[in-house]
Amino acid sequence: MEQGDRLDLLMQRARNGDAAAYRQFLSLAATRLRSALARKIGNDGELEDLVQEALIAIHQKRHTLDPGRPVAPWLHAIARYKLIDHWRKRGRSPVLHEDADLAVAEDEFATLDIDALLAELPQAQAEAIRLTQIEGLTGSEASERVGIGLSAMKLRVHRGMLRLKELVAEDEK
Amino acid sequence: MSNTDDLIANFAAQGAEPPPHVLRRFVLPLIAVSAISAAFWLLLLGEPFTAAERYGPLPMIAKWGFSLPLVFGSAYALLAMGKPGQAVQGRLLFLAIPFAAAAALLVVDLSNGGGGFPGETWDRCLLAMGTFGPLCFAGAIVATRWLAPTELRKAGAVAGIFGGSVAMSAYAPFCPELGMAFMTTFYILPILIMAGIGWLAGPKLLRW
């Protein structure tokens, strides 16, 4: 099961009053946030502050997650906002140049069965999308892991996303 | 146990159930400023729509046809913009439609000779936009702060459009002026100025 699905499941149980599930949800969210944010700011003393800021925001703004909506896009949007705020406070550019080419609308495929859709793509494209859009790796990190160039990785993501859109459109007909 | 673990334990004890009346807390400030604006002009100027007796319903249809889609469209866009991770492009594009339609009508009106500019009550219109625009903008800011906007400049600009378009919608039934030049100068331009103010002030006013 993907972590995104697990977050959804835990949040659903938490909203039904299961405090242990909410604790698990927050712990898993913290782990994912720590991993994603460490790639942006390094693993220094500020990382844990930023993780905590994001957790506070997640808890205080939990009413902005509509019931039934997937948690991952919401979680990452909050983390991105807190990261940009962190950079802004320190006078650094918030622009994620490398990520910009790989960005997609968070909500675009939010309600779909991503695994089923990815299974219909060529393996290389599915892997590229899984690494950059689900695991949250940067283009460089994903290309390094697969052992190809950054441009090739971007191309795989781009072609894969186009194919996914076609598949979604076919499903809707 | 680390600070993060403490934090998680603390939040877990509070529970994940969202606070009650989420939508109501967003909508109430918007309704409040709209009601205050409408009530003010009703109490000050009395019967609305009197100009329709002389000019027919078209001028009023043009004014509300422009402003009401902006009121509801901007509120709807703010609601989405306040929910991290939600797609908002479609809702923002919708807001461009009234402006595009007004621009087309302005061209047609000017090519037919225009007229009705600046009118006899332009100062009252400007006063309405200058006072109630900021008030309604403030209402939109309060409503949006309850949520969690992540693009603060865009959300500020949309809050500005809401403020200006509510001010226009509230005063328009009492406005006897005609012509697109008047509407552009004394309604649309102030709305765009409010959007600009929102764009500039959004990062300060909406930060969370």
CSV table of C-alpha atoms in Angstrom, one decimal:
chain,number,residue,atom,x,y,z
A,1,MET,CA,0.0,0.0,0.0
A,2,GLU,CA,1.3,3.5,-0.9
A,3,GLN,CA,2.0,5.8,2.0
A,4,GLY,CA,-0.5,8.3,0.6
A,5,ASP,CA,-3.2,5.7,0.9
A,6,ARG,CA,-2.0,4.9,4.5
A,7,LEU,CA,-2.3,8.6,5.4
A,8,ASP,CA,-5.8,8.7,4.0
A,9,LEU,CA,-6.8,5.6,6.0
A,10,LEU,CA,-5.3,6.9,9.2
A,11,MET,CA,-6.9,10.3,8.8
A,12,GLN,CA,-10.3,8.7,8.1
A,13,ARG,CA,-10.0,6.6,11.3
A,14,ALA,CA,-8.7,9.6,13.3
A,15,ARG,CA,-11.7,11.7,12.2
A,16,ASN,CA,-13.9,9.0,13.5
A,17,GLY,CA,-12.4,9.6,17.0
A,18,ASP,CA,-9.5,7.1,17.0
A,19,ALA,CA,-6.8,9.1,18.8
A,20,ALA,CA,-4.2,6.3,18.3
A,21,ALA,CA,-4.7,6.5,14.5
A,22,TYR,CA,-4.3,10.3,14.7
A,23,ARG,CA,-1.0,9.8,16.5
A,24,GLN,CA,0.1,7.4,13.9
A,25,PHE,CA,-1.0,9.8,11.2
A,26,LEU,CA,1.0,12.6,12.7
A,27,SER,CA,4.1,10.4,13.1
A,28,LEU,CA,4.0,9.2,9.6
A,29,ALA,CA,3.4,12.7,8.3
A,30,ALA,CA,6.4,13.9,10.4
A,31,THR,CA,8.6,11.2,8.9
A,32,ARG,CA,7.5,12.1,5.3
A,33,LEU,CA,7.9,15.8,6.0
A,34,ARG,CA,11.3,15.4,7.6
A,35,SER,CA,12.5,13.4,4.6
A,36,ALA,CA,11.1,15.8,2.0
A,37,LEU,CA,12.3,19.0,3.8
A,38,ALA,CA,15.8,17.6,4.5
A,39,ARG,CA,16.3,17.5,0.8
A,40,LYS,CA,15.5,21.2,0.6
A,41,ILE,CA,17.2,22.7,3.7
A,42,GLY,CA,19.7,20.0,4.7
A,43,ASN,CA,19.7,18.0,7.9
A,44,ASP,CA,20.6,20.9,10.2
A,45,GLY,CA,19.0,22.3,13.4
A,46,GLU,CA,16.4,24.2,11.5
A,47,LEU,CA,14.9,21.0,10.0
A,48,GLU,CA,13.2,19.8,13.1
A,49,ASP,CA,11.8,23.4,13.7
A,50,LEU,CA,10.4,23.4,10.3
A,51,VAL,CA,8.9,19.9,10.7
A,52,GLN,CA,7.2,21.1,13.9
A,53,GLU,CA,5.9,24.2,12.3
A,54,ALA,CA,4.4,22.1,9.5
A,55,LEU,CA,2.9,19.7,12.1
A,56,ILE,CA,1.3,22.6,14.0
A,57,ALA,CA,-0.1,24.0,10.7
A,58,ILE,CA,-1.5,20.5,9.8
A,59,HIS,CA,-3.2,20.2,13.2
A,60,GLN,CA,-4.5,23.8,13.4
A,61,LYS,CA,-5.7,23.8,9.8
A,62,ARG,CA,-7.0,20.3,9.6
A,63,HIS,CA,-10.5,21.7,8.8
A,64,THR,CA,-9.2,22.7,5.4
A,65,LEU,CA,-8.9,19.0,4.4
A,66,ASP,CA,-12.3,18.1,3.1
A,67,PRO,CA,-13.5,14.7,4.1
A,68,GLY,CA,-12.8,12.1,1.4
A,69,ARG,CA,-10.0,14.1,-0.3
A,70,PRO,CA,-6.6,12.6,-0.5
A,71,VAL,CA,-4.2,13.7,2.3
A,72,ALA,CA,-0.9,13.8,0.4
A,73,PRO,CA,-1.5,16.8,-1.9
A,74,TRP,CA,-2.9,18.8,1.1
A,75,LEU,CA,0.1,17.8,3.3
A,76,HIS,CA,2.7,18.6,0.7
A,77,ALA,CA,1.0,22.0,-0.1
A,78,ILE,CA,1.2,22.9,3.6
A,79,ALA,CA,4.8,21.7,3.8
A,80,ARG,CA,5.7,23.7,0.7
A,81,TYR,CA,4.1,26.8,2.1
A,82,LYS,CA,5.9,26.5,5.4
A,83,LEU,CA,9.2,25.9,3.5
A,84,ILE,CA,8.7,29.1,1.4
A,85,ASP,CA,7.8,31.0,4.5
A,86,HIS,CA,10.9,29.7,6.2
A,87,TRP,CA,13.0,30.9,3.2
A,88,ARG,CA,11.2,34.2,3.1
A,89,LYS,CA,12.0,34.8,6.7
A,90,ARG,CA,15.7,34.2,6.0
A,91,GLY,CA,15.7,36.2,2.8
A,92,ARG,CA,16.4,33.3,0.5
A,93,SER,CA,14.7,32.6,-2.8
A,94,PRO,CA,11.7,30.4,-2.5
A,95,VAL,CA,11.8,29.4,-6.2
A,96,LEU,CA,12.3,25.7,-6.7
A,97,HIS,CA,13.8,26.0,-10.1
A,98,GLU,CA,14.5,22.3,-10.6
A,99,ASP,CA,11.1,21.3,-9.3
A,100,ALA,CA,9.2,23.8,-11.4
A,101,ASP,CA,9.7,21.7,-14.6
A,102,LEU,CA,8.3,18.7,-12.9
A,103,ALA,CA,5.4,20.3,-11.1
A,104,VAL,CA,1.8,19.2,-11.7
A,105,ALA,CA,-1.4,20.4,-10.3
A,106,GLU,CA,-1.7,18.6,-7.0
A,107,ASP,CA,-5.3,17.9,-7.4
A,108,GLU,CA,-5.3,16.8,-10.9
A,109,PHE,CA,-5.2,13.0,-10.2
A,110,ALA,CA,-6.0,13.3,-6.6
A,111,THR,CA,-9.2,11.2,-6.6
A,112,LEU,CA,-8.0,8.5,-9.0
A,113,ASP,CA,-6.5,5.1,-8.5
A,114,ILE,CA,-3.0,6.1,-9.3
A,115,ASP,CA,-1.6,2.6,-9.1
A,116,ALA,CA,-4.0,1.3,-11.7
A,117,LEU,CA,-3.2,4.1,-14.0
A,118,LEU,CA,0.5,3.8,-13.6
A,119,ALA,CA,0.3,0.1,-14.4
A,120,GLU,CA,-0.9,1.1,-17.9
A,121,LEU,CA,2.2,3.2,-18.6
A,122,PRO,CA,5.6,2.0,-19.9
A,123,GLN,CA,7.6,0.9,-16.8
A,124,ALA,CA,10.2,3.7,-17.2
A,125,GLN,CA,7.5,6.5,-17.3
A,126,ALA,CA,5.6,5.0,-14.4
A,127,GLU,CA,8.8,4.8,-12.4
A,128,ALA,CA,9.7,8.4,-13.2
A,129,ILE,CA,6.3,9.6,-12.1
A,130,ARG,CA,6.3,7.5,-9.0
A,131,LEU,CA,9.7,8.8,-7.9
A,132,THR,CA,9.0,12.5,-8.6
A,133,GLN,CA,5.3,12.9,-7.9
A,134,ILE,CA,4.6,10.3,-5.2
A,135,GLU,CA,7.9,9.8,-3.4
A,136,GLY,CA,8.7,13.5,-3.8
A,137,LEU,CA,12.3,13.2,-5.1
A,138,THR,CA,13.7,16.1,-7.1
A,139,GLY,CA,14.5,15.7,-10.8
A,140,SER,CA,18.2,15.3,-10.0
A,141,GLU,CA,17.6,12.8,-7.3
A,142,ALA,CA,15.3,10.7,-9.4
A,143,SER,CA,17.6,10.7,-12.4
A,144,GLU,CA,20.5,9.8,-10.2
A,145,ARG,CA,18.6,6.9,-8.7
A,146,VAL,CA,17.5,5.5,-12.1
A,147,GLY,CA,20.9,6.3,-13.6
A,148,ILE,CA,19.8,8.6,-16.4
A,149,GLY,CA,20.3,12.3,-17.2
A,150,LEU,CA,18.0,15.0,-15.7
A,151,SER,CA,16.6,15.9,-19.2
A,152,ALA,CA,15.7,12.3,-19.8
A,153,MET,CA,14.0,12.1,-16.5
A,154,LYS,CA,12.0,15.3,-17.2
A,155,LEU,CA,11.0,13.9,-20.6
A,156,ARG,CA,9.8,10.6,-19.0
A,157,VAL,CA,7.8,12.5,-16.5
A,158,HIS,CA,6.4,14.8,-19.2
A,159,ARG,CA,5.4,11.9,-21.5
A,160,GLY,CA,4.1,9.9,-18.6
A,161,MET,CA,1.9,12.7,-17.4
A,162,LEU,CA,0.5,13.3,-20.9
A,163,ARG,CA,-0.3,9.6,-21.2
A,164,LEU,CA,-2.0,9.7,-17.8
A,165,LYS,CA,-4.2,12.6,-18.9
A,166,GLU,CA,-5.2,10.6,-22.0
A,167,LEU,CA,-6.0,7.6,-19.8
A,168,VAL,CA,-8.1,9.7,-17.4
A,169,ALA,CA,-9.9,11.3,-20.4
A,170,GLU,CA,-10.6,7.8,-21.8
A,171,ASP,CA,-12.0,6.7,-18.5
A,172,GLU,CA,-14.3,9.6,-18.3
A,173,LYS,CA,-15.9,8.9,-21.7
B,1,MET,CA,10.8,11.8,24.0
B,2,SER,CA,11.7,14.6,21.6
B,3,ASN,CA,9.8,17.9,21.2
B,4,THR,CA,8.3,16.6,18.0
B,5,ASP,CA,7.0,13.5,19.8
B,6,ASP,CA,5.6,15.7,22.6
B,7,LEU,CA,3.8,17.8,20.0
B,8,ILE,CA,2.4,14.8,18.3
B,9,ALA,CA,1.2,13.4,21.6
B,10,ASN,CA,-0.4,16.7,22.5
B,11,PHE,CA,-2.2,17.0,19.1
B,12,ALA,CA,-3.3,13.3,19.3
B,13,ALA,CA,-4.9,14.0,22.7
B,14,GLN,CA,-6.8,16.9,21.2
B,15,GLY,CA,-8.2,14.6,18.4
B,16,ALA,CA,-8.5,15.0,14.6
B,17,GLU,CA,-12.1,16.1,14.5
B,18,PRO,CA,-12.3,19.5,12.7
B,19,PRO,CA,-13.8,22.4,14.6
B,20,PRO,CA,-17.6,22.8,14.0
B,21,HIS,CA,-19.2,25.0,11.4
B,22,VAL,CA,-16.2,25.2,9.1
B,23,LEU,CA,-18.1,26.6,6.1
B,24,ARG,CA,-20.2,28.9,8.2
B,25,ARG,CA,-17.1,30.5,9.7
B,26,PHE,CA,-15.9,31.2,6.2
B,27,VAL,CA,-19.2,32.5,4.8
B,28,LEU,CA,-20.3,34.6,7.8
B,29,PRO,CA,-17.8,37.5,7.4
B,30,LEU,CA,-18.6,37.6,3.7
B,31,ILE,CA,-22.3,37.8,4.3
B,32,ALA,CA,-21.9,40.3,7.2
B,33,VAL,CA,-20.0,42.9,5.1
B,34,SER,CA,-22.4,42.4,2.2
B,35,ALA,CA,-25.4,43.0,4.4
B,36,ILE,CA,-23.8,46.0,6.0
B,37,SER,CA,-23.1,47.6,2.6
B,38,ALA,CA,-26.5,46.9,1.2
B,39,ALA,CA,-28.3,48.1,4.4
B,40,PHE,CA,-26.3,51.3,4.5
B,41,TRP,CA,-27.4,52.4,1.0
B,42,LEU,CA,-30.9,51.2,1.6
B,43,LEU,CA,-31.2,53.3,4.8
B,44,LEU,CA,-29.5,56.3,3.3
B,45,LEU,CA,-31.1,56.5,-0.1
B,46,GLY,CA,-34.4,54.7,0.3
B,47,GLU,CA,-36.0,52.9,-2.6
B,48,PRO,CA,-33.7,51.1,-5.0
B,49,PHE,CA,-34.0,50.6,-8.8
B,50,THR,CA,-35.7,54.0,-9.4
B,51,ALA,CA,-33.5,54.6,-12.5
B,52,ALA,CA,-35.1,51.6,-14.1
B,53,GLU,CA,-38.4,53.5,-14.4
B,54,ARG,CA,-36.6,56.0,-16.7
B,55,TYR,CA,-34.0,53.8,-18.5
B,56,GLY,CA,-35.5,50.3,-18.3
B,57,PRO,CA,-33.7,47.3,-16.7
B,58,LEU,CA,-30.7,47.1,-19.0
B,59,PRO,CA,-28.3,49.4,-17.1
B,60,MET,CA,-29.0,47.5,-13.9
B,61,ILE,CA,-28.6,44.2,-15.7
B,62,ALA,CA,-25.2,45.3,-17.1
B,63,LYS,CA,-24.0,46.4,-13.6
B,64,TRP,CA,-25.2,43.4,-11.7
B,65,GLY,CA,-24.3,41.2,-14.6
B,66,PHE,CA,-20.8,42.3,-14.1
B,67,SER,CA,-20.6,42.5,-10.3
B,68,LEU,CA,-22.6,39.5,-9.0
B,69,PRO,CA,-20.6,36.9,-10.9
B,70,LEU,CA,-17.5,38.5,-9.4
B,71,VAL,CA,-19.0,38.4,-5.9
B,72,PHE,CA,-19.9,34.7,-6.0
B,73,GLY,CA,-16.9,33.7,-8.2
B,74,SER,CA,-14.4,35.4,-5.9
B,75,ALA,CA,-15.9,33.9,-2.8
B,76,TYR,CA,-15.9,30.5,-4.5
B,77,ALA,CA,-12.3,30.9,-5.5
B,78,LEU,CA,-11.2,32.0,-2.0
B,79,LEU,CA,-12.8,28.9,-0.6
B,80,ALA,CA,-10.7,26.7,-2.8
B,81,MET,CA,-7.6,28.8,-2.4
B,82,GLY,CA,-7.9,28.4,1.3
B,83,LYS,CA,-7.7,24.6,1.0
B,84,PRO,CA,-4.1,23.6,0.3
B,85,GLY,CA,-3.5,21.3,-2.6
B,86,GLN,CA,-6.8,22.2,-4.4
B,87,ALA,CA,-6.8,23.2,-8.0
B,88,VAL,CA,-7.9,26.8,-8.5
B,89,GLN,CA,-7.0,27.8,-12.0
B,90,GLY,CA,-10.5,27.2,-13.4
B,91,ARG,CA,-12.1,29.4,-10.7
B,92,LEU,CA,-9.5,32.2,-11.3
B,93,LEU,CA,-10.1,32.0,-15.0
B,94,PHE,CA,-13.8,32.4,-14.4
B,95,LEU,CA,-13.1,35.8,-12.7
B,96,ALA,CA,-11.7,37.1,-16.0
B,97,ILE,CA,-14.9,36.6,-17.9
B,98,PRO,CA,-16.9,39.6,-16.5
B,99,PHE,CA,-13.9,41.8,-17.1
B,100,ALA,CA,-13.6,40.6,-20.7
B,101,ALA,CA,-17.3,41.1,-21.3
B,102,ALA,CA,-17.1,44.6,-19.8
B,103,ALA,CA,-14.2,45.5,-22.1
B,104,ALA,CA,-16.1,44.3,-25.1
B,105,LEU,CA,-19.1,46.3,-24.1
B,106,LEU,CA,-16.9,49.4,-23.5
B,107,VAL,CA,-15.6,49.1,-27.0
B,108,VAL,CA,-19.1,48.9,-28.5
B,109,ASP,CA,-20.3,51.7,-26.3
B,110,LEU,CA,-17.4,54.0,-27.2
B,111,SER,CA,-17.8,53.2,-30.9
B,112,ASN,CA,-21.4,54.3,-30.7
B,113,GLY,CA,-20.4,57.7,-29.2
B,114,GLY,CA,-20.3,56.7,-25.5
B,115,GLY,CA,-22.0,59.4,-23.4
B,116,GLY,CA,-23.1,59.6,-19.8
B,117,PHE,CA,-19.6,60.4,-18.6
B,118,PRO,CA,-18.7,61.4,-15.9
B,119,GLY,CA,-22.4,61.7,-14.9
B,120,GLU,CA,-24.0,63.8,-12.1
B,121,THR,CA,-23.4,61.4,-9.2
B,122,TRP,CA,-19.9,60.1,-9.9
B,123,ASP,CA,-18.6,61.4,-6.6
B,124,ARG,CA,-21.2,59.3,-4.7
B,125,CYS,CA,-20.2,56.3,-6.6
B,126,LEU,CA,-16.6,56.8,-5.9
B,127,LEU,CA,-17.4,57.3,-2.2
B,128,ALA,CA,-19.3,54.0,-2.2
B,129,MET,CA,-16.4,52.1,-3.8
B,130,GLY,CA,-13.8,53.9,-1.7
B,131,THR,CA,-15.5,53.2,1.6
B,132,PHE,CA,-17.3,49.9,1.2
B,133,GLY,CA,-14.6,48.3,-1.0
B,134,PRO,CA,-12.0,48.3,1.8
B,135,LEU,CA,-14.7,47.2,4.3
B,136,CYS,CA,-15.7,44.2,2.2
B,137,PHE,CA,-12.1,43.4,1.4
B,138,ALA,CA,-11.5,43.2,5.2
B,139,GLY,CA,-14.4,40.8,5.5
B,140,ALA,CA,-12.8,38.6,2.8
B,141,ILE,CA,-9.5,38.7,4.5
B,142,VAL,CA,-11.1,37.6,7.8
B,143,ALA,CA,-12.9,34.8,6.1
B,144,THR,CA,-9.8,33.6,4.2
B,145,ARG,CA,-7.6,33.7,7.3
B,146,TRP,CA,-9.8,31.1,8.8
B,147,LEU,CA,-8.7,28.8,6.0
B,148,ALA,CA,-5.1,28.1,4.9
B,149,PRO,CA,-4.2,30.0,1.7
B,150,THR,CA,-0.8,29.1,0.3
B,151,GLU,CA,-0.6,31.6,-2.5
B,152,LEU,CA,-1.0,34.8,-0.5
B,153,ARG,CA,-0.7,37.3,-3.3
B,154,LYS,CA,-3.3,35.7,-5.5
B,155,ALA,CA,-5.6,35.2,-2.5
B,156,GLY,CA,-5.2,38.8,-1.6
B,157,ALA,CA,-6.0,39.9,-5.1
B,158,VAL,CA,-9.2,37.8,-5.2
B,159,ALA,CA,-10.2,39.2,-1.8
B,160,GLY,CA,-9.8,42.6,-3.3
B,161,ILE,CA,-12.0,41.7,-6.2
B,162,PHE,CA,-14.6,40.4,-3.7
B,163,GLY,CA,-14.4,43.7,-1.7
B,164,GLY,CA,-14.8,45.9,-4.8
B,165,SER,CA,-17.5,43.8,-6.4
B,166,VAL,CA,-19.6,43.7,-3.2
B,167,ALA,CA,-19.3,47.4,-2.8
B,168,MET,CA,-20.5,47.8,-6.5
B,169,SER,CA,-23.3,45.3,-6.1
B,170,ALA,CA,-24.6,47.1,-3.0
B,171,TYR,CA,-24.6,50.6,-4.5
B,172,ALA,CA,-25.5,49.8,-8.1
B,173,PRO,CA,-29.3,49.7,-7.4
B,174,PHE,CA,-29.2,53.3,-6.4
B,175,CYS,CA,-26.9,54.5,-9.2
B,176,PRO,CA,-28.7,56.5,-11.9
B,177,GLU,CA,-25.7,56.7,-14.2
B,178,LEU,CA,-25.4,55.0,-17.6
B,179,GLY,CA,-22.7,54.1,-20.0
B,180,MET,CA,-19.7,51.8,-20.0
B,181,ALA,CA,-17.2,54.6,-19.7
B,182,PHE,CA,-18.8,55.5,-16.4
B,183,MET,CA,-18.9,51.9,-15.3
B,184,THR,CA,-15.3,51.3,-16.2
B,185,THR,CA,-14.0,54.4,-14.5
B,186,PHE,CA,-16.0,54.4,-11.3
B,187,TYR,CA,-16.7,50.7,-10.8
B,188,ILE,CA,-14.2,48.5,-12.6
B,189,LEU,CA,-11.1,50.6,-12.0
B,190,PRO,CA,-11.7,50.8,-8.3
B,191,ILE,CA,-12.3,47.0,-8.2
B,192,LEU,CA,-8.9,46.5,-10.0
B,193,ILE,CA,-7.3,48.9,-7.6
B,194,MET,CA,-8.7,46.9,-4.7
B,195,ALA,CA,-7.3,43.7,-6.4
B,196,GLY,CA,-3.9,45.4,-6.7
B,197,ILE,CA,-4.0,46.4,-3.0
B,198,GLY,CA,-4.9,42.8,-2.1
B,199,TRP,CA,-2.0,41.5,-4.3
B,200,LEU,CA,0.4,43.8,-2.4
B,201,ALA,CA,-1.0,43.3,1.1
B,202,GLY,CA,-1.9,39.6,0.8
B,203,PRO,CA,1.5,38.3,2.1
B,204,LYS,CA,1.1,40.4,5.2
B,205,LEU,CA,-2.6,40.1,5.8
B,206,LEU,CA,-3.0,36.4,5.0
B,207,ARG,CA,0.1,34.8,6.4
B,208,TRP,CA,-0.4,32.0,8.8
